[in-house]
Structures are given as structure tokens and as C-alpha cells.
Coordinates of C-alpha atoms (C1' of nucleotides) in Angstrom, one line a residue:
Chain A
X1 CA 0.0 0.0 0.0
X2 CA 1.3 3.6 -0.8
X3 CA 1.0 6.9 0.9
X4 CA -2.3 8.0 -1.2
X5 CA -4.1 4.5 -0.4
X6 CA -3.2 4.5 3.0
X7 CA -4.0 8.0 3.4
X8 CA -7.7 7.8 1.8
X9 CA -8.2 4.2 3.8
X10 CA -7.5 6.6 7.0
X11 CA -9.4 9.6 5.9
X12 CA -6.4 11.7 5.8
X13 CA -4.1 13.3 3.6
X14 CA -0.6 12.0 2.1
X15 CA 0.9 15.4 3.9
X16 CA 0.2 14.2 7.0
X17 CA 1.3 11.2 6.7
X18 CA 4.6 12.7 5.6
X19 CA 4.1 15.0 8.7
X20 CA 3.8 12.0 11.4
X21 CA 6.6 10.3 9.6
X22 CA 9.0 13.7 10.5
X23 CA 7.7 13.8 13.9
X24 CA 9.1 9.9 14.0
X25 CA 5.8 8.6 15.0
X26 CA 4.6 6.9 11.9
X27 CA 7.8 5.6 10.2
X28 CA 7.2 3.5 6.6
X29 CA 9.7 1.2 5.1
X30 CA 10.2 2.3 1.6
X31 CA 10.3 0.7 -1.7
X32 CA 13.5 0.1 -4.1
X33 CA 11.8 3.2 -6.1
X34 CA 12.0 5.4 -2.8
X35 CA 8.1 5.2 -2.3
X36 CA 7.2 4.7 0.9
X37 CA 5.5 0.9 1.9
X38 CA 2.4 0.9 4.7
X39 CA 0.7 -2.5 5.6
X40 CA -2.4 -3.0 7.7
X41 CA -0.1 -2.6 10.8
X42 CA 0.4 1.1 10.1
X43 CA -3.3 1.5 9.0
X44 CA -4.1 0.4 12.6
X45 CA -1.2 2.8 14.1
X46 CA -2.6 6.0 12.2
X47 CA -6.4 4.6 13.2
X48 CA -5.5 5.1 16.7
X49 CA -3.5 8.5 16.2
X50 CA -6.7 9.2 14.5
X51 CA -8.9 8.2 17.4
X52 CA -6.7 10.3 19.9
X53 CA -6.0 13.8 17.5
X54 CA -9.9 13.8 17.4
X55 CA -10.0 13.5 21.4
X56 CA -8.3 16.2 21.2
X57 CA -5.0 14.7 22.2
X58 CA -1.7 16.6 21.2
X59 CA 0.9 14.4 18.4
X60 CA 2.9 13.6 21.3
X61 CA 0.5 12.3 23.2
X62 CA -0.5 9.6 21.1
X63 CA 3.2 8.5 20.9
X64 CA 2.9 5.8 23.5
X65 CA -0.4 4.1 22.1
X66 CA 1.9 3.8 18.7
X67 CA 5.1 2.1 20.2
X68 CA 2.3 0.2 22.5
X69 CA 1.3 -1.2 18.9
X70 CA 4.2 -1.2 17.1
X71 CA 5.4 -3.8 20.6
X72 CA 2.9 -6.2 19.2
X73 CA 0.5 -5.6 21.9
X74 CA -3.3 -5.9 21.3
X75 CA -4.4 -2.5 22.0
X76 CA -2.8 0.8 22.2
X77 CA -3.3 1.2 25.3
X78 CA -2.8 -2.3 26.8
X79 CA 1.0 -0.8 28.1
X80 CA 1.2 1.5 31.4
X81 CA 2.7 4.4 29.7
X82 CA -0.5 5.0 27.5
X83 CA -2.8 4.7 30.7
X84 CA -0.5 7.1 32.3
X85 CA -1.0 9.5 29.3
X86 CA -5.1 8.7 29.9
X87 CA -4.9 9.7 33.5
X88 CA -2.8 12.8 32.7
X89 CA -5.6 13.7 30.4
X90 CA -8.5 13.3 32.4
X91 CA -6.7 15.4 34.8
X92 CA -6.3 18.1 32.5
X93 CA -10.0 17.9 31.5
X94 CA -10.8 18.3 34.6
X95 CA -9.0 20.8 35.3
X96 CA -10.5 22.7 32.6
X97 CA -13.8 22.1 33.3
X98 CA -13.3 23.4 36.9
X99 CA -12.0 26.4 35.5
X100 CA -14.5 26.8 32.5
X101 CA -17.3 26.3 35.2
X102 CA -16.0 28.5 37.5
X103 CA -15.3 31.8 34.9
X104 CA -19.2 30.7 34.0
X105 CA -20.7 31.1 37.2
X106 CA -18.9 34.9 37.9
X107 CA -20.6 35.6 34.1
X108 CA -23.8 34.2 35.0
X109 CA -23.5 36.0 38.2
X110 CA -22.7 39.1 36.5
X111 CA -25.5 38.4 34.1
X112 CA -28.0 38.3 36.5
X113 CA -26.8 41.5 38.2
X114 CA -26.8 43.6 35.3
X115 CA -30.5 42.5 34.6
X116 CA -31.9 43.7 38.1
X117 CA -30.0 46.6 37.7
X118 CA -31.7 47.0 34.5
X119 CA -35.0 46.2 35.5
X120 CA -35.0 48.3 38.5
X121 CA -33.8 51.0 36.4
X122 CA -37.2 50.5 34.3
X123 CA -39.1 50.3 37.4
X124 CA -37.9 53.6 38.8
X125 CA -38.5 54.7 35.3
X126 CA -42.4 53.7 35.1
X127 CA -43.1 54.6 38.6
X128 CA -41.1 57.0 40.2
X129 CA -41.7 57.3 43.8
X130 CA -38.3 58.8 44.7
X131 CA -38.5 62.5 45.7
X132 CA -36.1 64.3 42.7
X133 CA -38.3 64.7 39.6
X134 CA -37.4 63.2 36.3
X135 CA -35.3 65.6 33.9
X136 CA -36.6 63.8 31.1
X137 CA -37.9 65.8 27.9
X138 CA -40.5 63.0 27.8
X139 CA -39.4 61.8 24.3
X140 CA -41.1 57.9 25.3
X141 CA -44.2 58.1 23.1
X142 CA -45.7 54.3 24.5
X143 CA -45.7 55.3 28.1
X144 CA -48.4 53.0 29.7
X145 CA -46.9 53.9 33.2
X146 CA -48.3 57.6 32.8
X147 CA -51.4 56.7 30.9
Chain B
X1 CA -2.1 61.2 32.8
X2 CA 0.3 60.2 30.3
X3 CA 0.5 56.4 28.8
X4 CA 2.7 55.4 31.4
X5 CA 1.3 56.2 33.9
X6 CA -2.0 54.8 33.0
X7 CA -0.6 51.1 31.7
X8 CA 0.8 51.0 35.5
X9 CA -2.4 51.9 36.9
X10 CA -4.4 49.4 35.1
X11 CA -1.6 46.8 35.6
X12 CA -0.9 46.3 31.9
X13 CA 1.7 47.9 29.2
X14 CA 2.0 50.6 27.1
X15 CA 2.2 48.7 24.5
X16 CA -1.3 47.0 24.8
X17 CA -2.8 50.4 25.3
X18 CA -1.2 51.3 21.8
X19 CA -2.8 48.1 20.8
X20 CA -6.5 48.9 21.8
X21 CA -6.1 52.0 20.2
X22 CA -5.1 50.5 17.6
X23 CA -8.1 48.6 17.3
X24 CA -10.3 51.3 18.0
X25 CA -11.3 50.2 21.6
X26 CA -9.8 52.8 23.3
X27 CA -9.2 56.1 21.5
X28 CA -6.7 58.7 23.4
X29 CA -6.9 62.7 23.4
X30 CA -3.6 64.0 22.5
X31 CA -1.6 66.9 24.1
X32 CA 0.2 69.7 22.6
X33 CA 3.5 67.1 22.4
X34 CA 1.4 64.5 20.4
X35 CA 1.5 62.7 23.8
X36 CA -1.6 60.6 24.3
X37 CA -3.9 62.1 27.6
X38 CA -5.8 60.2 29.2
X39 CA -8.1 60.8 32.5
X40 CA -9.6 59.0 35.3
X41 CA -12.6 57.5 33.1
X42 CA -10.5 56.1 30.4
X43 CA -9.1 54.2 33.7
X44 CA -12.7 53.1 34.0
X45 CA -12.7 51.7 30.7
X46 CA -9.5 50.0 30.4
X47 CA -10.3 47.9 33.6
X48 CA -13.4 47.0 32.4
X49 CA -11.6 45.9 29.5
X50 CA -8.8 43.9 31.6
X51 CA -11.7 42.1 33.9
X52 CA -13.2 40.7 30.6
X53 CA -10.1 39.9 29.3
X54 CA -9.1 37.9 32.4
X55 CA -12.4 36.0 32.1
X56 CA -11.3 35.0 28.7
X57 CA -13.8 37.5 26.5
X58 CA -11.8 38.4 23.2
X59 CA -10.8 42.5 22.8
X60 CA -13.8 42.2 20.4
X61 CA -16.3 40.9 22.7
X62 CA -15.5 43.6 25.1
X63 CA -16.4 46.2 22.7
X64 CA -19.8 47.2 23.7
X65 CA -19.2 47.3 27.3
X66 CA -16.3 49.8 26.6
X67 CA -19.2 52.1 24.5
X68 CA -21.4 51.6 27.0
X69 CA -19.4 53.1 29.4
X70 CA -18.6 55.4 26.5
X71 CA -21.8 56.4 26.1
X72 CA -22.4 57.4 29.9
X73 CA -23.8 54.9 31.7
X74 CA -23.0 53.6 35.1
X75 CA -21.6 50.3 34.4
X76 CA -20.1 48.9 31.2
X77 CA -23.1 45.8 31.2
X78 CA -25.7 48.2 31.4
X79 CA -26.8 48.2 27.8
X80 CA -28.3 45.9 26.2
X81 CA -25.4 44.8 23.5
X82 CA -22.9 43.8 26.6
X83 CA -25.8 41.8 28.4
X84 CA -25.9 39.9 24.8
X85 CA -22.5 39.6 24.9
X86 CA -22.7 37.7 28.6
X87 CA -25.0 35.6 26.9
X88 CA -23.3 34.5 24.5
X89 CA -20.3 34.1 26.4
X90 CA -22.1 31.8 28.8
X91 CA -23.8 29.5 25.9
X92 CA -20.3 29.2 24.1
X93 CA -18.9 28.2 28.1
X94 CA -21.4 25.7 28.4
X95 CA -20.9 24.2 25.3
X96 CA -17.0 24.4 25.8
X97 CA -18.1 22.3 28.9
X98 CA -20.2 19.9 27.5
X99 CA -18.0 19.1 24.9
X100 CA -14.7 18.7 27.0
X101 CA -17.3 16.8 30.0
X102 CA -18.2 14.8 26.9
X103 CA -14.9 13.5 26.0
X104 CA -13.7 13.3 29.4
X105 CA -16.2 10.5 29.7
X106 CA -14.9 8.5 27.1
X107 CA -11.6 8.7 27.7
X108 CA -12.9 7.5 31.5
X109 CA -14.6 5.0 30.2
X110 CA -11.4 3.7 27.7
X111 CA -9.1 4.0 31.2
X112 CA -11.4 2.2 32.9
X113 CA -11.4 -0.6 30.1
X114 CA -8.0 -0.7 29.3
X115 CA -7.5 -1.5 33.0
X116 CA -10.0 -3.9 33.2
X117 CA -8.2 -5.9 30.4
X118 CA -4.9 -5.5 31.6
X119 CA -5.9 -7.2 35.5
X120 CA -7.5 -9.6 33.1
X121 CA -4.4 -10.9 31.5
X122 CA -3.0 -10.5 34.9
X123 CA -5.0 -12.7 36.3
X124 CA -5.0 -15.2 33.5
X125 CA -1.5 -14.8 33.6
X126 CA -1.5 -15.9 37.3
X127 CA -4.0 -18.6 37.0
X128 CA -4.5 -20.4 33.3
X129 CA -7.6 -22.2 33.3
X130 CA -8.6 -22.1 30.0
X131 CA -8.2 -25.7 28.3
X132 CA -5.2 -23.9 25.4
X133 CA -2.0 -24.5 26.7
X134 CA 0.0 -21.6 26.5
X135 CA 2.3 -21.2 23.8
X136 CA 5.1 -19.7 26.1
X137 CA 8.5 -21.0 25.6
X138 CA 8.9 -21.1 29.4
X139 CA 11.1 -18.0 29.5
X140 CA 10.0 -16.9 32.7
X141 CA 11.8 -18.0 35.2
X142 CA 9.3 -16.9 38.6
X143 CA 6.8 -19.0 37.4
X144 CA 4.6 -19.9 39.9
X145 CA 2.0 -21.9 37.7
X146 CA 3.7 -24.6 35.8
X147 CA 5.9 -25.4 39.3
Chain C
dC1 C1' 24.5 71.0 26.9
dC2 C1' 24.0 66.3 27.8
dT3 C1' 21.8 62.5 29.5
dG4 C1' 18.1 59.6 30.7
dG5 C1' 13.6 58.6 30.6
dC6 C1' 9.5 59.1 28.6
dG7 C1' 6.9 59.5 24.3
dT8 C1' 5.9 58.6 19.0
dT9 C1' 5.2 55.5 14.6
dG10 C1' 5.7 51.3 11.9
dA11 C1' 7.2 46.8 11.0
dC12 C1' 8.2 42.5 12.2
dG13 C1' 8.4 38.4 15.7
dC14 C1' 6.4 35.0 18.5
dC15 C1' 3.8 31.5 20.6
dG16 C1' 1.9 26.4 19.6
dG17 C1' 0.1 22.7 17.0
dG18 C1' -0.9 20.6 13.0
dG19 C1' -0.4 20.8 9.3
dT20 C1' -0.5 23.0 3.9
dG21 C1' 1.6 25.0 -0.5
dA22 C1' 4.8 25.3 -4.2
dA23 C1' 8.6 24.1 -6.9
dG24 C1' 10.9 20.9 -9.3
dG25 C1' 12.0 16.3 -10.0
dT26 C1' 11.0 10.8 -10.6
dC27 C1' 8.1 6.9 -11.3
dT28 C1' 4.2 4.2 -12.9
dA29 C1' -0.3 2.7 -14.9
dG30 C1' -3.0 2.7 -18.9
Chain D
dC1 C1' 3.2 9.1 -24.2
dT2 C1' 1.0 11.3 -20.7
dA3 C1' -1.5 12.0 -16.6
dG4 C1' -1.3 11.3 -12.2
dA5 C1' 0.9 9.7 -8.1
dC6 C1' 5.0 10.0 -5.8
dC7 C1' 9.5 12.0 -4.0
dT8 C1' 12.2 16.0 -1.6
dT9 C1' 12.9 20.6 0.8
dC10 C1' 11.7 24.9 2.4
dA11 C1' 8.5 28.1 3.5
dC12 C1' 4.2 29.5 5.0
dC13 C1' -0.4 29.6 7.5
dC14 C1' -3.8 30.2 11.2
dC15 C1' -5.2 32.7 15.7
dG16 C1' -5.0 36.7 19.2
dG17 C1' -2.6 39.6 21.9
dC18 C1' 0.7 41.5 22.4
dG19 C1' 6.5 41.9 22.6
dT20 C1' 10.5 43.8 20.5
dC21 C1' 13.0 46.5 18.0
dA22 C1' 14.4 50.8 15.1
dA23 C1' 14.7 55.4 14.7
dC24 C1' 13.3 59.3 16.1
dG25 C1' 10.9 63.6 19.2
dC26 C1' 10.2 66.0 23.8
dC27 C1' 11.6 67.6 28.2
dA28 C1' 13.5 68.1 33.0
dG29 C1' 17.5 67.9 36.1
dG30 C1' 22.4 68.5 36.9

DNA sequence: CCTGGCGTTGACGCCGGGGTGAAGGTCTAG
DNA sequence: CTAGACCTTCACCCCGGCGTCAACGCCAGG
């Protein structure tokens, strides 16, 4: 199998390929014409770099679950250093989340804040029971509050 | 109150306020000198533009609360373009959150797997009690269950 | 007057990650 | 023969939010 077919068969692109081969993580043997040679074996490899880019895992990351392949083992992460690499990333979900949820809450907060300020603002507006008088030119044309 | 002056006061550089000029977000009077001047209420605005920045709005988003505050009113959320803004913010948040809460779940749930197949072949590995004999060419030397 | 510190503008750099594009050449399938 | 697939290398892109010069102007203190 050549770059293209391997490529396609991965939904991917032949740059890529080339890409993950200069990064050392998916390395082809190469034909006496200089093109480079996948098998099944690497179509399994880039399935599972694949599976991890679109979990949002960096290149690097996904390093382990290759060589945990490439050992012969059954799954990419049947070896301790890929499981390591899961933990780290649920970690740093986590942590994420906590922080996303936590930014969330001061703009929710502010949010809601604003809006009372707002409505009391309207309320003061449609019945104004405070002693200083309204300066207003009376431009509001729908008032049902003085109707 | 010169640039200076102003960046140190806000806690940022003179270089950013350059920058939100730049962009329009925060225009500048200008002395005799061609020195930008700036007084106590462009102090107003560029904090409300560092406390949205900090909760991770883009220069962009905090646009309308900077002409809000432009435009007179007490607070920088008090019209109705920054209160969309908020809401905005907090829908793309909660997606943000789903999505990464989505994902930390299946990489959970692959750990979670992967380690319930690696105490598998632990165990098998301890105790063979399946009828194939194993294939091993008896390499192991601590072996506990063919003794 | 000189120096140092502030100011001005514009242009370019950078950071990271994951690639893409172009140029120029070789190989192969039909 | 020719189109298309492949090879290499080097450079470039994307994003936002500045940082970092370069080369100069302005002004106060000693």
C-alpha cells in the first residue's frame, strides 16, 4: 500500500502522513523506487492516532499508544505508559472544566446582576416614587406607566 | 495622565494600550506634544476591559461594554449589547463544557477498560484455566503456575 | 548641553500545533 | 506518451494579543 491508499483508507491526507513520519511517529519502510510501503499494521497505528487527535490529544500524546502497537500488543493502550497518558488527560479535562465552570458562574452572576440593575432602572423609570423629579424631555411616546 | 502612567495603573503595558487604540477600543486625546492624555474615566474603561479579558472575552467581545461606558452609563453591562455579549459568552462556556465533559467521559470510560483488560491478562497470567496450553516457551523463570 | 527617561510610529516576531503549498523532479499505470 | 501519483525541501499559514526592535521627538535635572 502507498501513501495516497493508506491515506484515503484513514481519511487523511498524504501530507500528514509525511508529517507523522518527520515527527518519528509513523515511520514506513520504503520501496527500491524510494516510495514509501504501509501495511495493515500502520493502518491500525494511524487509526489510533486518529482516534486520539480527534479527542483532542496533542501528536505527542498519542506516541505511546503507537510504540504500544508497534510492541505487538493488542491495543494501544494495553501498556502502562499509554494509561499514564489517559490519566494525565483526564486530569487536565478536569482541570478545565473546573475552570470553565467556574469563569461561568462569575458571568452568570454578572448576568444576572446587570438584569436587576436594568429592570429596577425601568421600574424607577415607570413609577417614580423617589422625591427628585425626572429631567426627562419626555421623548417615550408608549408610556403605559403615565397613561 | 500620560501612557505610562495609566498602563501602571491598570496593571498592563504601554504597549497593549497602543494596541487597543489601535483597534479602536480605546481612543486617546492628544496633548500639545502628540503625547496621548488620558483621564480618570479612560481608567474606568480600560479595567473593564482587563476584567473581561481575564475571564477570557476576546478585545472584540469587550467592545460594547467599553461604549457603553462610553456612552455614559453607570456600568459597562448596562446596555443591552454587553448583556448579549454575557449571553453569549455563557452558551459558548457551556458548550465548551459539554463538549470537554463529553470526552472526558470517554476517555474515563477507555481507562477504565484498558484497565479492566490489563488485570485480566493479569489474572490469566497468574491462574490459566482455560483448556489452550500456553504457547510460552517457558522464559519466565518466577513461574509460579507450571511449578 | 547632555543624558536619561518618557513619548511617537511602523514593521516585524512570537507562541503552539498541526499541518498546507509550491517548486521541481521521478516513477508508474494505462 | 502522458496523466497522475509519488519524491524532496523549504517556507508558510492560522489565531489573538501583544513583545520587540528601530529610529526618532520631547523635556526636566544637573
Amino acid at each position: 500500500m502507498r501513501i495516497g491508499e493508506l491515506a484515503q483508507r484513514a481519511g487523511t491526507t498524504t501530507r500528514a502522513l509525511r508529517y507523522y513520519e518527520s515527527r518519528g511517529l509513523l515511520p514506513a519502510r520504503r520501496g527500491g523506487n524510494g516510495y514509501r510501503a504501509y501495511d495493515e499494521e500502520d493502518l491500525r497505528l494511524l487509526r489510533q492516532i486518529r482516534v486520539l487527535q480527534d479527542f483532542g490529544f496533542e501528536l505527542e500524546e498519542t506516541r505511546p499508544f503507537v510504540e504500544c502497537l508497534q510492541a505487538g500488543h493488542p491495543a494501544g493502550d494495553s501498556c502502562p505508559a499509554s494509561l499514564e497518558v489517559y490519566r494525565a488527560k483526564l486530569a487536565e479535562l478536569d482541570a478545565m472544566v473546573a475552570r470553565l465552570t467556574e469563569v461561568r458562574e462569575q458571568v452568570a452572576a454578572q448576568l444576572t446582576q446587570a438584569e436587576a440593575a436594568r429592570d429596577a432602572l425601568a421600574a424607577a423609570d415607570r413609577e417614580p416614587r423617589c422625591e427628585l423629579a425626572r429631567t426627562d424631555d419626555r421623548t417615550i411616546e408608549r408610556g403605559e406607566g403615565t397613561r
